[in-house]
Each structure stands twice: as structure tokens, then as C-alpha cells.
CSV table of N, CA and C in Angstrom, one decimal:
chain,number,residue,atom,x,y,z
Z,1,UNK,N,0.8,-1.2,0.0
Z,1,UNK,CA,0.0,0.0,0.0
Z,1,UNK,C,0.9,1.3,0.0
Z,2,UNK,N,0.5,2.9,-0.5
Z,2,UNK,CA,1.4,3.4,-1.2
Z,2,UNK,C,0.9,4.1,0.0
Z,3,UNK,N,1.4,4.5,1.2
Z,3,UNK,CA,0.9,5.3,2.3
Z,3,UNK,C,0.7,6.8,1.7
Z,4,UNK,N,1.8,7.1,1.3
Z,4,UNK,CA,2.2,8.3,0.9
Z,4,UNK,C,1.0,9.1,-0.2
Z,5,UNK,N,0.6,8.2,-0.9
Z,5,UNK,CA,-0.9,8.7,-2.0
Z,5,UNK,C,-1.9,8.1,-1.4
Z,6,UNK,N,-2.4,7.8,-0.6
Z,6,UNK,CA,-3.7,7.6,0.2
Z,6,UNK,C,-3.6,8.7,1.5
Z,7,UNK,N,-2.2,9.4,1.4
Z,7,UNK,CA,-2.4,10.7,2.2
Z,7,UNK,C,-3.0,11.6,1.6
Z,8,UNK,N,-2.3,11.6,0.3
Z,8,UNK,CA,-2.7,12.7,-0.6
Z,8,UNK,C,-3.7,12.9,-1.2
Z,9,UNK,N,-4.4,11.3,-0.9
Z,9,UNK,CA,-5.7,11.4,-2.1
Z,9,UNK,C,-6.7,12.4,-1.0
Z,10,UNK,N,-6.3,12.1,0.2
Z,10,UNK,CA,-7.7,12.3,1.5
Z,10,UNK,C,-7.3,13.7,1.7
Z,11,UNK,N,-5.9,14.6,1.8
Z,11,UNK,CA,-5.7,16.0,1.9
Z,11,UNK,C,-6.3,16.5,0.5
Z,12,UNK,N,-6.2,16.1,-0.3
Z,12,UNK,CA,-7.0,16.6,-1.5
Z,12,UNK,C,-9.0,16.7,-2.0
Z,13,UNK,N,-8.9,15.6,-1.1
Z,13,UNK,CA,-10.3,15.2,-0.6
Z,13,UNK,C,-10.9,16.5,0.6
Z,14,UNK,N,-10.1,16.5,1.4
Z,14,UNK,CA,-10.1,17.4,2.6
Z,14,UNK,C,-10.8,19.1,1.9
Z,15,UNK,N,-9.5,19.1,1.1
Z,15,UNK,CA,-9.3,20.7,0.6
Z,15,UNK,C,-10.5,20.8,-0.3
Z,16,UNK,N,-11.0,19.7,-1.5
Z,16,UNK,CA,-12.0,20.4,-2.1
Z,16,UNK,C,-13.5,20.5,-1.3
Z,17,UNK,N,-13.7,19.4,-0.2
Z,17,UNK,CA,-14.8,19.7,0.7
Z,17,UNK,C,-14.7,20.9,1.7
Z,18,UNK,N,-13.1,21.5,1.9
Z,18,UNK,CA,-13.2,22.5,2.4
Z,18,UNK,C,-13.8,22.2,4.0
Z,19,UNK,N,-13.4,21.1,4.3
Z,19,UNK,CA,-13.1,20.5,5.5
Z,19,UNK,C,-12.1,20.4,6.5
Z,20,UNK,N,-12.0,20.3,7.8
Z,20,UNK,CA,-10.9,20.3,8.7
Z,20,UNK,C,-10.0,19.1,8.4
Z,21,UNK,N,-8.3,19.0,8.4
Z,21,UNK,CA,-7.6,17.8,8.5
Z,21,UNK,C,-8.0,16.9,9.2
Z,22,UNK,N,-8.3,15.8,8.8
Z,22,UNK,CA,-8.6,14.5,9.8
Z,22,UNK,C,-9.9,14.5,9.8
Z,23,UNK,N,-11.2,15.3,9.0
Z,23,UNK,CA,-12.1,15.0,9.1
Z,23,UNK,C,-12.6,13.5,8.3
Z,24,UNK,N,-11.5,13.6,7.0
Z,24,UNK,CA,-11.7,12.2,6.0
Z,24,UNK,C,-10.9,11.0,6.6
Z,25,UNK,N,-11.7,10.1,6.7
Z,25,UNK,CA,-10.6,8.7,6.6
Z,25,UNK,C,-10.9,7.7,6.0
Z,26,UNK,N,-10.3,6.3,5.7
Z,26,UNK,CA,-10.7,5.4,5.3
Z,26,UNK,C,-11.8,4.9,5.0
Z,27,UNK,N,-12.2,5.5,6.7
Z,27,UNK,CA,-13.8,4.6,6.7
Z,27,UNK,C,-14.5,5.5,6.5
Z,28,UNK,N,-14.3,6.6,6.0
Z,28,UNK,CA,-15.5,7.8,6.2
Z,28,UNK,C,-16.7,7.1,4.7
Z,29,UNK,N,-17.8,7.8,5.1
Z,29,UNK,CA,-18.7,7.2,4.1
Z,29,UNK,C,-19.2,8.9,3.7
Z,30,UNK,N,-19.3,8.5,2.0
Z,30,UNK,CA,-19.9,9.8,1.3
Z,30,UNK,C,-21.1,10.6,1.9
Z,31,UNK,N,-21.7,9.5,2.3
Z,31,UNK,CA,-23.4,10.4,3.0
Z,31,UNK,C,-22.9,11.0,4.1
Z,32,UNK,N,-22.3,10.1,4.9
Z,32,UNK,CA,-21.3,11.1,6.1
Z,32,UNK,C,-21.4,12.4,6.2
Z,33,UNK,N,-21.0,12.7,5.3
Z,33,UNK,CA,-19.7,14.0,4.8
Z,33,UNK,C,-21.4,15.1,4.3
Z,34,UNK,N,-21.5,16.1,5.0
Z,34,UNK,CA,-22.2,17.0,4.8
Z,34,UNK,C,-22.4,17.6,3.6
Z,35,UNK,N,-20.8,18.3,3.2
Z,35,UNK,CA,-20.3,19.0,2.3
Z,35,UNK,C,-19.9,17.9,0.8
Z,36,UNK,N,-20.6,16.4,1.3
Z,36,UNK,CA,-19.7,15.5,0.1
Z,36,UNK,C,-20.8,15.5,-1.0
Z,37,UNK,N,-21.4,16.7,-1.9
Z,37,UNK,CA,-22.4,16.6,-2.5
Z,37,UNK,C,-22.4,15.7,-4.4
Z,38,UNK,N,-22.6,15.7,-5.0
Z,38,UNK,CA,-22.7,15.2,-6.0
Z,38,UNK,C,-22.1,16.2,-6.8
Z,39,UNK,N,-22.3,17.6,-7.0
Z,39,UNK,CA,-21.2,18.3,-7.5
Z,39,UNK,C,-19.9,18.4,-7.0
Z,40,UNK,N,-19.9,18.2,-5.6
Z,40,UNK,CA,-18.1,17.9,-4.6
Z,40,UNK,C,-17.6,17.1,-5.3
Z,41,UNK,N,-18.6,15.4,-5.6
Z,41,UNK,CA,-17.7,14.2,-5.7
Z,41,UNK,C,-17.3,14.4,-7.2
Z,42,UNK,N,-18.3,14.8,-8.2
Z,42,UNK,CA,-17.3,15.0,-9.6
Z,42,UNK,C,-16.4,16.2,-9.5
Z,43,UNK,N,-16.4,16.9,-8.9
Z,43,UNK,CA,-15.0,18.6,-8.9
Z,43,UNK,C,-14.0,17.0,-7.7
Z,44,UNK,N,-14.0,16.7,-7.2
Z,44,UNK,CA,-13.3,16.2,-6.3
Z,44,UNK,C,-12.7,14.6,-7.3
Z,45,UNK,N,-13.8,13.8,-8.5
Z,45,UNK,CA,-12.9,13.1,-9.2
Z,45,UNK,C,-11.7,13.9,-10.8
Z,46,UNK,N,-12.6,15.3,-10.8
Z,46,UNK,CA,-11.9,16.3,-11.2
Z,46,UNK,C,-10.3,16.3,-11.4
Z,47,UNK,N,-10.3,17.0,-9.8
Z,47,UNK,CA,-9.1,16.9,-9.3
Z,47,UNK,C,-8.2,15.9,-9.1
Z,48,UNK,N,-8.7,14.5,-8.9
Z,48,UNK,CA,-7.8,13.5,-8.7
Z,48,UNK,C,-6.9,13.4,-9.8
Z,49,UNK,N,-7.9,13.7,-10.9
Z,49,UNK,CA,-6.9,13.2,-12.5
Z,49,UNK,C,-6.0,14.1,-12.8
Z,50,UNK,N,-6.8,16.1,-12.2
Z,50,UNK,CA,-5.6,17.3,-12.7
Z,50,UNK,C,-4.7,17.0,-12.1
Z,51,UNK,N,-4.3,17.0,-10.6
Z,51,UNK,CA,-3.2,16.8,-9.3
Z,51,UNK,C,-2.5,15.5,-9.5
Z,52,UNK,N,-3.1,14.3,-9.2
Z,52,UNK,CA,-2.4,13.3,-9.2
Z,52,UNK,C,-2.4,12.3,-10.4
Z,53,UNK,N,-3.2,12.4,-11.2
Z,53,UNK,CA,-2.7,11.7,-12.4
Z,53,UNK,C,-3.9,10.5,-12.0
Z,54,UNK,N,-4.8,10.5,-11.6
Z,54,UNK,CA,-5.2,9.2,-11.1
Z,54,UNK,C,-7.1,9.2,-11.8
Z,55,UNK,N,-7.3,8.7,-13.0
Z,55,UNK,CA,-8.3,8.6,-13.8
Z,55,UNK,C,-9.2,7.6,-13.1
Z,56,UNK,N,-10.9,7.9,-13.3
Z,56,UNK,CA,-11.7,7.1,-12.6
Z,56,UNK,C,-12.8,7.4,-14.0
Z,57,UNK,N,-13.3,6.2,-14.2
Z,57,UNK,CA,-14.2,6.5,-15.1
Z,57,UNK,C,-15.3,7.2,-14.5
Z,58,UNK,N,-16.7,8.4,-15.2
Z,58,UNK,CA,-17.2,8.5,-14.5
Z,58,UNK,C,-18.5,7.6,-14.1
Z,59,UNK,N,-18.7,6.4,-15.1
Z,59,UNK,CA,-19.5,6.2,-14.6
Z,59,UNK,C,-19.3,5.0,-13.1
Z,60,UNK,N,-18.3,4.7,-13.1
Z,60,UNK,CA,-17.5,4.0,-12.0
Z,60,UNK,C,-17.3,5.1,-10.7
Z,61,UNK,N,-17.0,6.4,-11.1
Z,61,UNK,CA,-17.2,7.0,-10.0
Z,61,UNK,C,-18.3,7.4,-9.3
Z,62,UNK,N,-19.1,7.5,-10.1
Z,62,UNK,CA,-20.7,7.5,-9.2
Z,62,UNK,C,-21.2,6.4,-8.1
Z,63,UNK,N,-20.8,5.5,-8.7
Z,63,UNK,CA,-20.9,4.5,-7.6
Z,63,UNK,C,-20.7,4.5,-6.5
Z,64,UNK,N,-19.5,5.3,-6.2
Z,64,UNK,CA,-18.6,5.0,-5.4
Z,64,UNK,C,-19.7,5.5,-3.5
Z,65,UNK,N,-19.3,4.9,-2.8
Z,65,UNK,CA,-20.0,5.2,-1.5
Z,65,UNK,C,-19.2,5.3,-0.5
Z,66,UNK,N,-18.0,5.2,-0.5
Z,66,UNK,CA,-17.2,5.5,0.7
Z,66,UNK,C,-15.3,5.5,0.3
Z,67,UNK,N,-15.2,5.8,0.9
Z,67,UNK,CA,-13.3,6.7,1.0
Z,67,UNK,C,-12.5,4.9,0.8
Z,68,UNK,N,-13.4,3.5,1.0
Z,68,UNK,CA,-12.5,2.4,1.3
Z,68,UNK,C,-12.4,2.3,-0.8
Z,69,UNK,N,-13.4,2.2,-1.1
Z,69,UNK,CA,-14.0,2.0,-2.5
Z,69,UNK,C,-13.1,3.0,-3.4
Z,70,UNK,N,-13.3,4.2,-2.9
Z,70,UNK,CA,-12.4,5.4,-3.7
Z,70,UNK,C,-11.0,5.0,-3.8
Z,71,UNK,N,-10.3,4.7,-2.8
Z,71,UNK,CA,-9.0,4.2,-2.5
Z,71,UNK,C,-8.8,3.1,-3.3
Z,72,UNK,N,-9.3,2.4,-3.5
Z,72,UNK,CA,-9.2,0.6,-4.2
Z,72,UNK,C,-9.4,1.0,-5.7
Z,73,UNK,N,-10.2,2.2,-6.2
Z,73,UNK,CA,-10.4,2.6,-7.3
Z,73,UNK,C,-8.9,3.0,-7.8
Z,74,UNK,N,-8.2,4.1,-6.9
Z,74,UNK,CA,-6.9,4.6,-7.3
Z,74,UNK,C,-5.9,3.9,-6.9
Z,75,UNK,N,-6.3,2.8,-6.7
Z,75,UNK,CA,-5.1,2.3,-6.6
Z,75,UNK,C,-4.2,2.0,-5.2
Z,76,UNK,N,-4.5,2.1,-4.4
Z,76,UNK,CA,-3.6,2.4,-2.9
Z,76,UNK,C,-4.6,1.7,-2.2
């Protein structure tokens, strides 16, 4: 496991929800997350691909329901 980009995926996660550090983790679940809205999660699969290089189809990313699923998507 790539520690170092599953930090980066969740500080990037963090910044576009415009959330406190440590509010995201592993186990956080999208409905959780207040600010995690359906315009958040595509600006936020957005970003994954401009920043870190890390493509998610979108219709694979819709799916997605929690931070464990996102991570296994990109890889880490």
C-alpha cells in the first residue's frame, strides 16, 4: 500500500470539501460528509486526475460510496 498517496488522495479530498484535516478517513462514508455533495464528488474526481494523475471513469465514479471503495479505485 502506497501510504504516501492515500495521504494525498484524503488532503485533496479534505481541501476540495473544504473540511478540517482528519475529518476524512478510510472509513468515512460519502453520505457522512455534509459537504460531500454530487457536484463535490465529480470537482473532487476532477481533481484527482488534474493533481495526481489518477483517472476514474465517471460512470465507476458515481458508484462509489465511501473513502475504502475510492482508494481501491486509485489504486492504494
Amino acid at each position: 500500500m502506497d501510504t504516501g498517496m492515500r495521504e494525498k488522495i484524503i488532503t485533496l479530498i479534505e481541501g476540495a470539501l473544504d473540511v478540517p484535516a482528519g475529518t476524512i478517513t478510510e472509513d468515512t462514508e460519502i453520505k457522512d460528509v455534509e459537504q460531500w455533495d454530487s457536484l463535490a464528488h465529480v470537482m473532487i474526481i476532477g481533481e484527482l486526475e488534474e493533481k495526481l494523475g489518477i483517472s476514474i471513469p465517471m460512470e465507476e465514479a458515481i458508484e462509489l460510496t465511501g473513502m475504502k471503495e475510492l482508494l481501491e479505485k486509485c489504486g492504494v
